[in-house]
XYZ file of C-alpha atoms in Angstrom:
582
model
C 0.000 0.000 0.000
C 1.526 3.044 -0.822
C 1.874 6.388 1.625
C -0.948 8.413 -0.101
C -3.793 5.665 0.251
C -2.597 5.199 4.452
C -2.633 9.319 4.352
C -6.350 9.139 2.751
C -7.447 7.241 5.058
C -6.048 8.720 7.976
C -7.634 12.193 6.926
C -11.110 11.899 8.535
C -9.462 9.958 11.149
C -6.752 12.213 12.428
C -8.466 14.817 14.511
C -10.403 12.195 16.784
C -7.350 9.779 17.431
C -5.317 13.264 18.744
C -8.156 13.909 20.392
C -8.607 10.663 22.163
C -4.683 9.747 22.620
C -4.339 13.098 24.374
C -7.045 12.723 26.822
C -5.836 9.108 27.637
C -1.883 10.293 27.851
C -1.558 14.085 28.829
C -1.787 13.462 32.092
C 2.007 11.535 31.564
C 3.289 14.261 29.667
C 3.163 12.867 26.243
C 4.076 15.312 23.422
C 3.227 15.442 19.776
C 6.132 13.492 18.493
C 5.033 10.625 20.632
C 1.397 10.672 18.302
C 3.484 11.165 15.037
C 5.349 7.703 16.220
C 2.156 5.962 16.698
C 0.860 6.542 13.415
C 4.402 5.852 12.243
C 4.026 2.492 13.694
C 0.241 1.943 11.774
C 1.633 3.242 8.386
C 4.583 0.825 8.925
C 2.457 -2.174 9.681
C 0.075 -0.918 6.175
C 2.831 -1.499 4.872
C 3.401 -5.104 5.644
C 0.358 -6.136 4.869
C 0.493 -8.736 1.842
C -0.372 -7.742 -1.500
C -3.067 -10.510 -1.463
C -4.537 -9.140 1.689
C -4.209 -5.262 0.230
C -6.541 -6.417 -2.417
C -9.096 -7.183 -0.218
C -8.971 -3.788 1.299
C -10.751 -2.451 -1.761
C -13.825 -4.753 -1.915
C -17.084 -4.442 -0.048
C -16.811 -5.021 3.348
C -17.761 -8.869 3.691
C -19.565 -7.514 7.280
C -21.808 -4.949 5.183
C -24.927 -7.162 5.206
C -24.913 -7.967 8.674
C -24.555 -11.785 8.061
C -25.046 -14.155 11.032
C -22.358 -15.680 13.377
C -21.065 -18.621 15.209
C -19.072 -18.835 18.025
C -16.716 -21.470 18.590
C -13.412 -22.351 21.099
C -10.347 -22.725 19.543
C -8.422 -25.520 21.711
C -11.323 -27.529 19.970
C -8.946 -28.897 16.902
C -10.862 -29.722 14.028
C -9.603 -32.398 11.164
C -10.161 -30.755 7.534
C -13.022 -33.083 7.085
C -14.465 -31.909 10.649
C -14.677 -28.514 9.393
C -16.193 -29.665 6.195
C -18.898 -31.107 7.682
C -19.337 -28.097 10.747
C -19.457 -25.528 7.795
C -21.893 -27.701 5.245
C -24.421 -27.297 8.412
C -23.716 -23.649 9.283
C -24.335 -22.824 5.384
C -26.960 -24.773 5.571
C -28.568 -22.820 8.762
C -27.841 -19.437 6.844
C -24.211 -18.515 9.026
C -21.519 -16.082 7.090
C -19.299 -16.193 9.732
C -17.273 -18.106 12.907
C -15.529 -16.278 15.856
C -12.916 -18.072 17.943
C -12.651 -17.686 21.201
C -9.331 -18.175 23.766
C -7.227 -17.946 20.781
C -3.915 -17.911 22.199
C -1.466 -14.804 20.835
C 0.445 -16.454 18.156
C 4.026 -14.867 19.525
C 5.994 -18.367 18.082
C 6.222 -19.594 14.138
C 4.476 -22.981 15.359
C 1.298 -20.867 16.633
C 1.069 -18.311 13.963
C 1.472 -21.331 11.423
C -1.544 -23.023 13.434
C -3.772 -20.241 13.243
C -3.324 -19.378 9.774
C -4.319 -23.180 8.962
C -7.331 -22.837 10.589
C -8.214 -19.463 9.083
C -7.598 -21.044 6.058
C -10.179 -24.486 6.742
C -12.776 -22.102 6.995
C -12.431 -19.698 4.557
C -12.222 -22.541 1.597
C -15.209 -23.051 2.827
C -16.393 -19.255 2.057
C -16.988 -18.440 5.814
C -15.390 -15.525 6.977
C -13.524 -16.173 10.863
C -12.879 -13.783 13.295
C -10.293 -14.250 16.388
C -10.263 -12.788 19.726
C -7.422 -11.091 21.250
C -7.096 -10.041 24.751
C -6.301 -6.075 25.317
C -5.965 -6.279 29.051
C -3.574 -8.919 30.000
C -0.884 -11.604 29.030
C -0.259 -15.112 30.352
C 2.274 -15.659 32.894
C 3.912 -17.606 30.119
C 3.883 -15.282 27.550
C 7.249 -13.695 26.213
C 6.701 -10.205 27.650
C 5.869 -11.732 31.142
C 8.851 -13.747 31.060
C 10.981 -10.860 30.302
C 9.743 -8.731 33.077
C 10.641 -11.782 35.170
C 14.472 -11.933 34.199
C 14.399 -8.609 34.840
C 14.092 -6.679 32.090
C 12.893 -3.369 33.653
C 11.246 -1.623 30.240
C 8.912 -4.773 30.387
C 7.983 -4.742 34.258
C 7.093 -1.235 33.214
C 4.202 -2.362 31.360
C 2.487 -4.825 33.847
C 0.848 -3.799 36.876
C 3.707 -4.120 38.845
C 3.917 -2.987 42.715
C 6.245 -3.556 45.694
C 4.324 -2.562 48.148
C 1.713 -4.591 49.973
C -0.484 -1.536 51.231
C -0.304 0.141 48.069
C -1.342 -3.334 46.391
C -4.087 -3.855 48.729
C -6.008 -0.378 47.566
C -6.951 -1.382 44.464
C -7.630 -5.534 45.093
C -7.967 -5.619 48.976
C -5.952 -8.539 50.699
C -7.971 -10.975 53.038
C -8.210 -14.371 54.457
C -10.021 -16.256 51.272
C -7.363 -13.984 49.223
C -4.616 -13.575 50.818
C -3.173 -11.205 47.630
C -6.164 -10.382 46.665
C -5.575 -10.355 43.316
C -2.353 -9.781 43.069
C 0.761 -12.128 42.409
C 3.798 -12.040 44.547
C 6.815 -12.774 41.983
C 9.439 -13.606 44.489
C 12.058 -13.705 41.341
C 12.089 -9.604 41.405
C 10.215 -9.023 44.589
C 6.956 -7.466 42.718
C 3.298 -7.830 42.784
C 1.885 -8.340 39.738
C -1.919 -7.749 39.306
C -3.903 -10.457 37.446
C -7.278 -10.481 35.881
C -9.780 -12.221 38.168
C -11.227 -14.431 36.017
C -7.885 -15.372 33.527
C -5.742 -14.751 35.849
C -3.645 -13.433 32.979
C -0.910 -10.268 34.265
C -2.878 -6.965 33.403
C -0.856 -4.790 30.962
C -0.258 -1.183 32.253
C -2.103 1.621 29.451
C -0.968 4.485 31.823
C 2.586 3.667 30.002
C 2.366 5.022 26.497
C 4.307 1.993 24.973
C 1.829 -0.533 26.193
C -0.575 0.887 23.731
C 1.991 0.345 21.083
C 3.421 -2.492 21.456
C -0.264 -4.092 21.655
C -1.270 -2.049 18.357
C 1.483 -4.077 16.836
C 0.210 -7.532 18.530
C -3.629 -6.195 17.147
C -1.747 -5.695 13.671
C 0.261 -9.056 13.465
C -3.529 -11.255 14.593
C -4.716 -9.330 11.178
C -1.993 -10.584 9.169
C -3.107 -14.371 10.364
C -5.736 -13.467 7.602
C -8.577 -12.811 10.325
C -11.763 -11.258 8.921
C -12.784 -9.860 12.362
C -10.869 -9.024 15.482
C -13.184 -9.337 19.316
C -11.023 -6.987 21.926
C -12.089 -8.468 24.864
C -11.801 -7.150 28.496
C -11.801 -3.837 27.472
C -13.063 -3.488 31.087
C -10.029 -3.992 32.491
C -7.691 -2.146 30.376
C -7.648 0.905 33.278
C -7.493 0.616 37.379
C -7.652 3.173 39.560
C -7.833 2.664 43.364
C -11.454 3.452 43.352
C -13.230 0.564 41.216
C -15.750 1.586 38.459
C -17.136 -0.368 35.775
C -15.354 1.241 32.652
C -13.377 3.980 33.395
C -13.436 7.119 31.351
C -9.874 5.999 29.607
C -11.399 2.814 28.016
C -13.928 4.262 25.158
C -10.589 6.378 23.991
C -8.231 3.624 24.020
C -11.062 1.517 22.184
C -11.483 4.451 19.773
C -7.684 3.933 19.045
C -7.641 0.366 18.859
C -10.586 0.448 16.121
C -8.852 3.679 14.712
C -5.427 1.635 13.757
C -8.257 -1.087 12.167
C -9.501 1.492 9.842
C -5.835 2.335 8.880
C -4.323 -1.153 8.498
C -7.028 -3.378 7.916
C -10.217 -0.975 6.544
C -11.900 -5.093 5.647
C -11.601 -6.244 8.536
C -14.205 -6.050 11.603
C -12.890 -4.103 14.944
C -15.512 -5.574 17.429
C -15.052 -4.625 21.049
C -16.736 -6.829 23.940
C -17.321 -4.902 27.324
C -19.364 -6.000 30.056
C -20.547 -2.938 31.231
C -24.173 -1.570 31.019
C -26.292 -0.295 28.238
C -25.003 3.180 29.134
C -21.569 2.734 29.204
C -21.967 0.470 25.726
C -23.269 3.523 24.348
C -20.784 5.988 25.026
C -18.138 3.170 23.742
C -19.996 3.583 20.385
C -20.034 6.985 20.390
C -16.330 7.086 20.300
C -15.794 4.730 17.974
C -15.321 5.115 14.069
C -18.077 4.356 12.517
C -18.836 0.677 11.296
C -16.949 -0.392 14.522
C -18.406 -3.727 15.947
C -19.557 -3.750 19.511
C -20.919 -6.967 21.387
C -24.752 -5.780 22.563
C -24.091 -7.632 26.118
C -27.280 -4.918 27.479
C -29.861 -6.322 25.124
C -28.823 -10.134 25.901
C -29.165 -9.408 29.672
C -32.253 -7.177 28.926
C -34.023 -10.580 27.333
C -33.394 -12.978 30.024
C -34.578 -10.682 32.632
C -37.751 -10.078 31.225
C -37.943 -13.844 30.558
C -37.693 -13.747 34.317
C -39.834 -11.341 35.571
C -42.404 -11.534 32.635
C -41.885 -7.040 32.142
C -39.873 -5.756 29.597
C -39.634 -2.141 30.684
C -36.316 -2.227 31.427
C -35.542 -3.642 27.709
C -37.486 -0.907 26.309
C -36.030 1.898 28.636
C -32.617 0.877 27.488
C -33.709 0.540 24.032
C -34.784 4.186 24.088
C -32.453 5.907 26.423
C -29.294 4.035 25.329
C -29.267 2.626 22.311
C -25.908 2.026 20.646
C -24.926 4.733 17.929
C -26.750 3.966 14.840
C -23.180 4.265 12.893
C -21.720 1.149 15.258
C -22.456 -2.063 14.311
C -24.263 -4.455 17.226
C -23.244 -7.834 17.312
C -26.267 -9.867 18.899
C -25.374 -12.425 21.107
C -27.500 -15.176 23.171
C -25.479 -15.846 25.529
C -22.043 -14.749 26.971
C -18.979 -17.008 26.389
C -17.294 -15.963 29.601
C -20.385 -16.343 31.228
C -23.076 -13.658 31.999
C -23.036 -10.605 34.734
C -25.722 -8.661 35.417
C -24.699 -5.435 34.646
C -28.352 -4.176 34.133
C -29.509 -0.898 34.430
C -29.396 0.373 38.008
C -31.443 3.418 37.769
C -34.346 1.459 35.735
C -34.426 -1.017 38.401
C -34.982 1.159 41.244
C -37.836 2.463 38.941
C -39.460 -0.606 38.906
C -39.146 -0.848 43.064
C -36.397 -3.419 42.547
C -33.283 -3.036 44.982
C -30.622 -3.793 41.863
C -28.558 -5.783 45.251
C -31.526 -8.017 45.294
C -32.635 -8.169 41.980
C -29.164 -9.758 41.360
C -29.329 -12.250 43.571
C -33.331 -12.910 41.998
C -31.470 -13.575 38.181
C -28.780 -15.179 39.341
C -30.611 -17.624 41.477
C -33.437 -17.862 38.408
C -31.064 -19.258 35.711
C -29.470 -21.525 38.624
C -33.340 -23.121 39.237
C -32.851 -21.949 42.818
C -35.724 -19.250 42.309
C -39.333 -20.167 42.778
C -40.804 -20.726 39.300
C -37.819 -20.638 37.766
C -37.621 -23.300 34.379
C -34.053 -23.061 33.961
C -30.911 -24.660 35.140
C -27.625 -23.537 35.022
C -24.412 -22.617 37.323
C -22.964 -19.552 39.198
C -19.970 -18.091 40.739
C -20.669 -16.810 43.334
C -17.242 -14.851 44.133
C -17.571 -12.849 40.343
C -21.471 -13.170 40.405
C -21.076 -14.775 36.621
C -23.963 -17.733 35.551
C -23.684 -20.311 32.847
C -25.578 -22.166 30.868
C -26.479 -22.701 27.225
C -29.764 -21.306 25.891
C -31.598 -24.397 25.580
C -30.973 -24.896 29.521
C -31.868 -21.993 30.563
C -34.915 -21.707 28.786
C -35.926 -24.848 30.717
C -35.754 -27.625 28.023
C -33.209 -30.083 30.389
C -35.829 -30.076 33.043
C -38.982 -30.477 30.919
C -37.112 -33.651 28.896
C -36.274 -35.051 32.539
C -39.380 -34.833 33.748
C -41.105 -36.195 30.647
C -42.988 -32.832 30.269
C -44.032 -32.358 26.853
C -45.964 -29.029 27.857
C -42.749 -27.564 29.329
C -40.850 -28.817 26.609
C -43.239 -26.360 24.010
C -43.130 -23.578 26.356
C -39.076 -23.951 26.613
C -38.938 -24.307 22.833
C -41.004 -21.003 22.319
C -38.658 -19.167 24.870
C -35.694 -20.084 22.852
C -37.014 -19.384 19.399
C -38.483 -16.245 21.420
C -34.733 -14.825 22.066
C -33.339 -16.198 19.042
C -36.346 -14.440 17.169
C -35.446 -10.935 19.579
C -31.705 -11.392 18.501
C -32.360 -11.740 14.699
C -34.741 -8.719 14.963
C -32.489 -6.223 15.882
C -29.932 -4.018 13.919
C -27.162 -5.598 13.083
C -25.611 -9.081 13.548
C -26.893 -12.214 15.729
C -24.064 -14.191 17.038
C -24.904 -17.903 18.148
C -23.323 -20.114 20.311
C -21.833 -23.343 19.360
C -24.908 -25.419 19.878
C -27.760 -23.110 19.804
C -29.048 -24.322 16.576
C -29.717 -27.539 17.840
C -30.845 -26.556 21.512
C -27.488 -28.314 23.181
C -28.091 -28.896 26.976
C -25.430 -27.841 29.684
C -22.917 -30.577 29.674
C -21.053 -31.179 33.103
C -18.869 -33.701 31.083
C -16.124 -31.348 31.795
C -15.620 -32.080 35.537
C -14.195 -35.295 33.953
C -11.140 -33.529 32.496
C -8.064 -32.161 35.302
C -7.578 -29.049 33.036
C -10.847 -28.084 32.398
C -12.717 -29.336 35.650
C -12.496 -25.730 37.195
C -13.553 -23.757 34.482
C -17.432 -23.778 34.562
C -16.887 -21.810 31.192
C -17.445 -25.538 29.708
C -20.531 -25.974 30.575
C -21.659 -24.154 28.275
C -19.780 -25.280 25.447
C -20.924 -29.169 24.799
C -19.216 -31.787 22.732
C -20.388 -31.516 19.050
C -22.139 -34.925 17.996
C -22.797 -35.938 15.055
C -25.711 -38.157 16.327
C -27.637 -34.807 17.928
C -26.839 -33.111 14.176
C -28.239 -35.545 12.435
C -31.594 -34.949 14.200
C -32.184 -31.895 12.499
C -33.619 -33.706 9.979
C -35.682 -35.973 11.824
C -39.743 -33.922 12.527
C -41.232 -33.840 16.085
C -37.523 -33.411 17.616
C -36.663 -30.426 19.430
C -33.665 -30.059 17.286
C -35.373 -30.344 13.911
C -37.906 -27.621 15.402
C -35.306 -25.151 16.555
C -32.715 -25.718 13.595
C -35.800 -25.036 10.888
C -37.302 -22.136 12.492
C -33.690 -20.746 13.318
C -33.065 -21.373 9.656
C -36.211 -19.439 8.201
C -35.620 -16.251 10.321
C -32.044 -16.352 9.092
C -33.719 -16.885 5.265
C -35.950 -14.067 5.784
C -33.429 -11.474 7.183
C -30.759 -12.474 4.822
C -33.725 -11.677 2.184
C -34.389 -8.276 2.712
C -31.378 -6.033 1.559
C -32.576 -3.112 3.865
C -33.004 -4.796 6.895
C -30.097 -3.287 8.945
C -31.814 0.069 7.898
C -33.438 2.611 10.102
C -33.489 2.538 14.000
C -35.269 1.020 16.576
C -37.782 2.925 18.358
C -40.214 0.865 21.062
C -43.735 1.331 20.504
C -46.113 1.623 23.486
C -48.919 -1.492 23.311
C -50.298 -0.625 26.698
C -48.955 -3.960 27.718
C -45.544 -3.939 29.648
C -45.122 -8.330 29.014
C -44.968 -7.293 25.098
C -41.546 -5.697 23.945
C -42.560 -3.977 20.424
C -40.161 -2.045 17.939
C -40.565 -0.333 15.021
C -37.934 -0.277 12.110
C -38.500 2.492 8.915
C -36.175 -0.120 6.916
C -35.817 1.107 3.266
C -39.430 1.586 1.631
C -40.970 0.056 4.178
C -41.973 -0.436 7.729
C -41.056 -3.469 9.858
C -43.010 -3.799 12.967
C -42.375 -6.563 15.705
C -43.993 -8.041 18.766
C -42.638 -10.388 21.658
C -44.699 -11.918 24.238
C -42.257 -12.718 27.152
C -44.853 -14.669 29.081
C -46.363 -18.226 29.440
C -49.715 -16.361 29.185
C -51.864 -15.250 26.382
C -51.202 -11.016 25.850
C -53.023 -8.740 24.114
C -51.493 -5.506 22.981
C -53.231 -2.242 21.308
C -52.398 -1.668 17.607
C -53.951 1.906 17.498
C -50.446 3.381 17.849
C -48.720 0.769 15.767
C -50.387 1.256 12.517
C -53.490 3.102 10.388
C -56.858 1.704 9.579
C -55.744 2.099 5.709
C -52.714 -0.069 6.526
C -52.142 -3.662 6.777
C -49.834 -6.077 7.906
C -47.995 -9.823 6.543
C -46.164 -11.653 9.315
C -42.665 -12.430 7.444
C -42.512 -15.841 9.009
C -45.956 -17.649 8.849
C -47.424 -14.988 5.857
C -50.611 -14.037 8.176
C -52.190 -10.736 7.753
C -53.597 -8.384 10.131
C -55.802 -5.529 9.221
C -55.481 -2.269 10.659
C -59.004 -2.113 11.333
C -58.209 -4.440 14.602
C -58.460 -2.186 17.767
C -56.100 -5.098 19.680
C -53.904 -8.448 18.891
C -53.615 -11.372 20.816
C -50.180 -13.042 21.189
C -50.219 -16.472 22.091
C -47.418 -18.181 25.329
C -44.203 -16.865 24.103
C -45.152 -15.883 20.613
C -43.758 -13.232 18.661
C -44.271 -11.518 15.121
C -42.063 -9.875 12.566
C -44.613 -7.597 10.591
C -44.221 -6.118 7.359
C -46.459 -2.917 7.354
C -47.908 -2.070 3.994
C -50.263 0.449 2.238
């Protein structure tokens, strides 16, 4: 690539990256000539970027259409004819795209060799893969850690490193169950070293200039892999302070730069940021981002379960209103949380409903662990980090009503997943499955079995693939043929209407608080959708929603509703995508 296409694109860039460094790094006395290097460092790494590669800089963006994901875990090694066969059902299903997850950094020739194979499996079979690549921390046994252990002080520099207890103690307080809290005692160079609570990987130091850098050039090199999207995950944890706060002010600027240097380098491929914070803090991440930036829509996901939960949806509406992500930002939709779901929900609309948020908490967490009366779902929790897991199909209660030979259960818990499935699909911008949602895969504790993994209740969540369980996709009356063919049809008719991403979502009021409803303007027409989040039969007002003149075809079943009707019933855990014409 030559100089004047990197200067191109840097020109509507420019101003906001100054802007954003500066209020990250003034504070340590930064200077001009330290910005100038770092876009040194991006035109240099434009630079290396393989003429095959360059040439896919010019095309359409393969992320344009909003094409539906997969996510799967990379220590799962997959034979060529493995993949074959993974990728003939996900094209099948209607899936564009995979995203890895725990993909180690490749920093040897063996890894980098192992990850551009893989790449490679999947795109001869004309899916596009994305990679995730952790911005907060390292593993102990990563090359930079072991640096800063033999000493090497420019690389100490860059970790969360402290000497003194006291000091270490205000930001992760030492006590009897921790006796480090979470810090490391490294008796090689007589330093704490701060690790992430959940990895337990050394957090990286941002307040040190070069961090940024040299992890620009890591972000870089996972591009050159041939990666079509790249997940920055823990963005919450790329900035301590003594005084703990969700996302600090710091983190939507160093994400800005992070999907900044994307536009630069790699204009093709995705930037897609994953932060557990709240609908509110989401948004302002999206505000500071370049436009077409990806963003994981954690809010919405939490949003559904709990009004699966409580059977109200205000809080899904007030965040749909009040917060919505930036209508330049593209929302990735997922179902679930790989990682395993917090309940960072909107404090402030709790309280409005009369729920302590303390409390309310506790109700979710102890819902979608079947510890709450009435709850249908099963699942696990940590108590310590307040994270549950579970795949969709448990938690929407389908282990419990298949043992307990319940086949009423089982149709409710099959409506409440093609329910959040259908919410997912609905909304602007890209649904993201988990491995196993398309054929409603039950928790699997099969993990416990295995030393390394028996710990981690991460693998719950992620069940074995067999074939057996795929093959009953084709086979009517089971759950998985019903979920996989009605998964498959929403993904045929979103896929089907070029405008679809168009427009933004504004909540219409039904006079019904158990329906969520949305409108969408979407190209020449309107698109109009209803979810019952109940077991019990709702009716909603369709004054507001529509005129007399005007009627409506429900994209999925092709059933029309007049606009003469005053009111609509929904049926347990129904839902409707409407097409509103003249």
């Amino acid at each position: 690539m030559g100089g004047s296409e990197f200067l191109q694109r840097l020109q509507p860039l420019k101003a906001d990256m100054e802007a954003a460094y500066f209020r990250v790094y003034q504070p340590f006395h930064v200077r001009e000539e330290d910005f100038d290097a770092l876009l040194a460092l991006l035109d240099e790494q434009a630079q290396k970027r393989t003429l095959n590669l360059q040439r896919t800089d010019r095309q359409t963006p393969w992320f344009k259409q909003g094409p539906a994901g997969m996510r799967f875990v990379y220590s799962d090694a997959q034979t060529p004819a493995q993949v074959h066969a993974r990728a003939q059902e996900l094209k099948e299903l209607g899936v564009g795209w995979v995203l890895f997850s725990d993909v180690p950094f490749p920093y040897t020739e063996s890894l980098r060799q192992t990850l551009r194979q893989r790449i490679g499996l999947w795109h001869k079979e004309g899916l596009a893969v994305g990679v995730d690549l952790d911005v907060a921390s390292t593993p102990a046994e990563d090359p930079w850690a072991l640096e800063a252990i033999q000493g090497d002080s420019a690389m100490q520099q860059c970790y969360w490193m402290i000497s003194d207890p006291k000091l270490a103690s205000l930001f992760s307080p030492f006590s009897k169950e921790k006796e480090n809290g979470d810090f490391l005692w490294l008796e090689e160079i007589q330093q704490y070293v701060y690790c992430h609570p959940q990895t337990g990987g050394w957090l990286l130091d941002y307040k040190n200039p070069q961090v940024l850098a040299l992890m620009l050039e890591r972000f870089c090199e996972v591009v050159s892999s041939g990666a079509d999207a790249v997940e920055l995950k823990q963005l919450d944890s790329m900035w301590k302070e003594c005084k703990a706060q969700r996302l600090y002010p710091q983190v939507p600027d160093l994400f800005a730069l992070f999907a900044a240097a994307g536009k630069l380098v790699c204009p093709e491929v995705l930037v897609l940021g994953h932060s557990e914070a709240g609908a509110k803090d989401l948004q302002i991440l999206s505000q500071r981002a370049p436009a077409a930036t990806g963003l994981i829509d954690a809010a919405s996901m939490i949003n559904g379960w709990n009004s699966l939960a409580t059977r109200d949806t205000k809080m899904l509406q007030g965040d749909l209103v009040f917060h919505a992500l930036n209508s330049s930002a593209i929302a990735v939709h997922p179902l679930g949380a790989d990682q395993g779901v917090v309940w960072n929900f909107n404090e402030e609309a709790a309280r409005m409903r009369g729920w302590d948020p303390d409390c309310h908490r506790q109700f979710l967490m102890d819902f979608y662990t079947g510890q709450a009366l009435g709850s249908f779902a099963e699942g696990e929790s940590d108590r310590e980090s307040g994270r549950c897991y579970g795949t969709l199909a448990s938690w929407a209660g389908c282990g419990r009503a298949l043992d307990g030979h319940e086949p009423y259960e089982l149709e409710n818990s099959c409506r409440r997943i093609l329910l959040v499935q259908g919410l997912s699909l609905a909304l602007r911008g890209m649904p993201l499955l988990q491995d196993g949602d398309e054929l409603s895969a039950l928790n699997d504790a099969s993990f416990r079995l295995d030393p390394k993994k028996e710990g981690d209740r991460r693998w719950l969540q992620r069940p074995v693939f067999l074939d057996d369980q795929a093959q009953r996709r084709y086979q009517p009356l089971t759950v998985e043929y019903r979920i996989f063919q009605s998964l498959k049809t929403m993904l045929q008719v979103r896929s089907a209407d070029p405008d679809w991403n168009e427009g933004q979502e504004q909540v219409a009021d039904v006079g019904n608080d158990a329906v969520f409803a949305f409108v969408r303007a979407a190209g020449q027409h309107r698109l109009l959708f209803l979810f019952n989040f109940t077991e019990s039969p709702q009716y909603c007002s369709l004054t507001s929603l529509f005129n007399k003149e005007e009627q409506a075809r429900e994209l999925l079943t092709g059933r029309r509703i007049c606009g003469s009707q005053e009111s609509l019933g929904l049926k347990a855990y129904e839902f409707l995508w409407l097409i509103v014409e003249a």
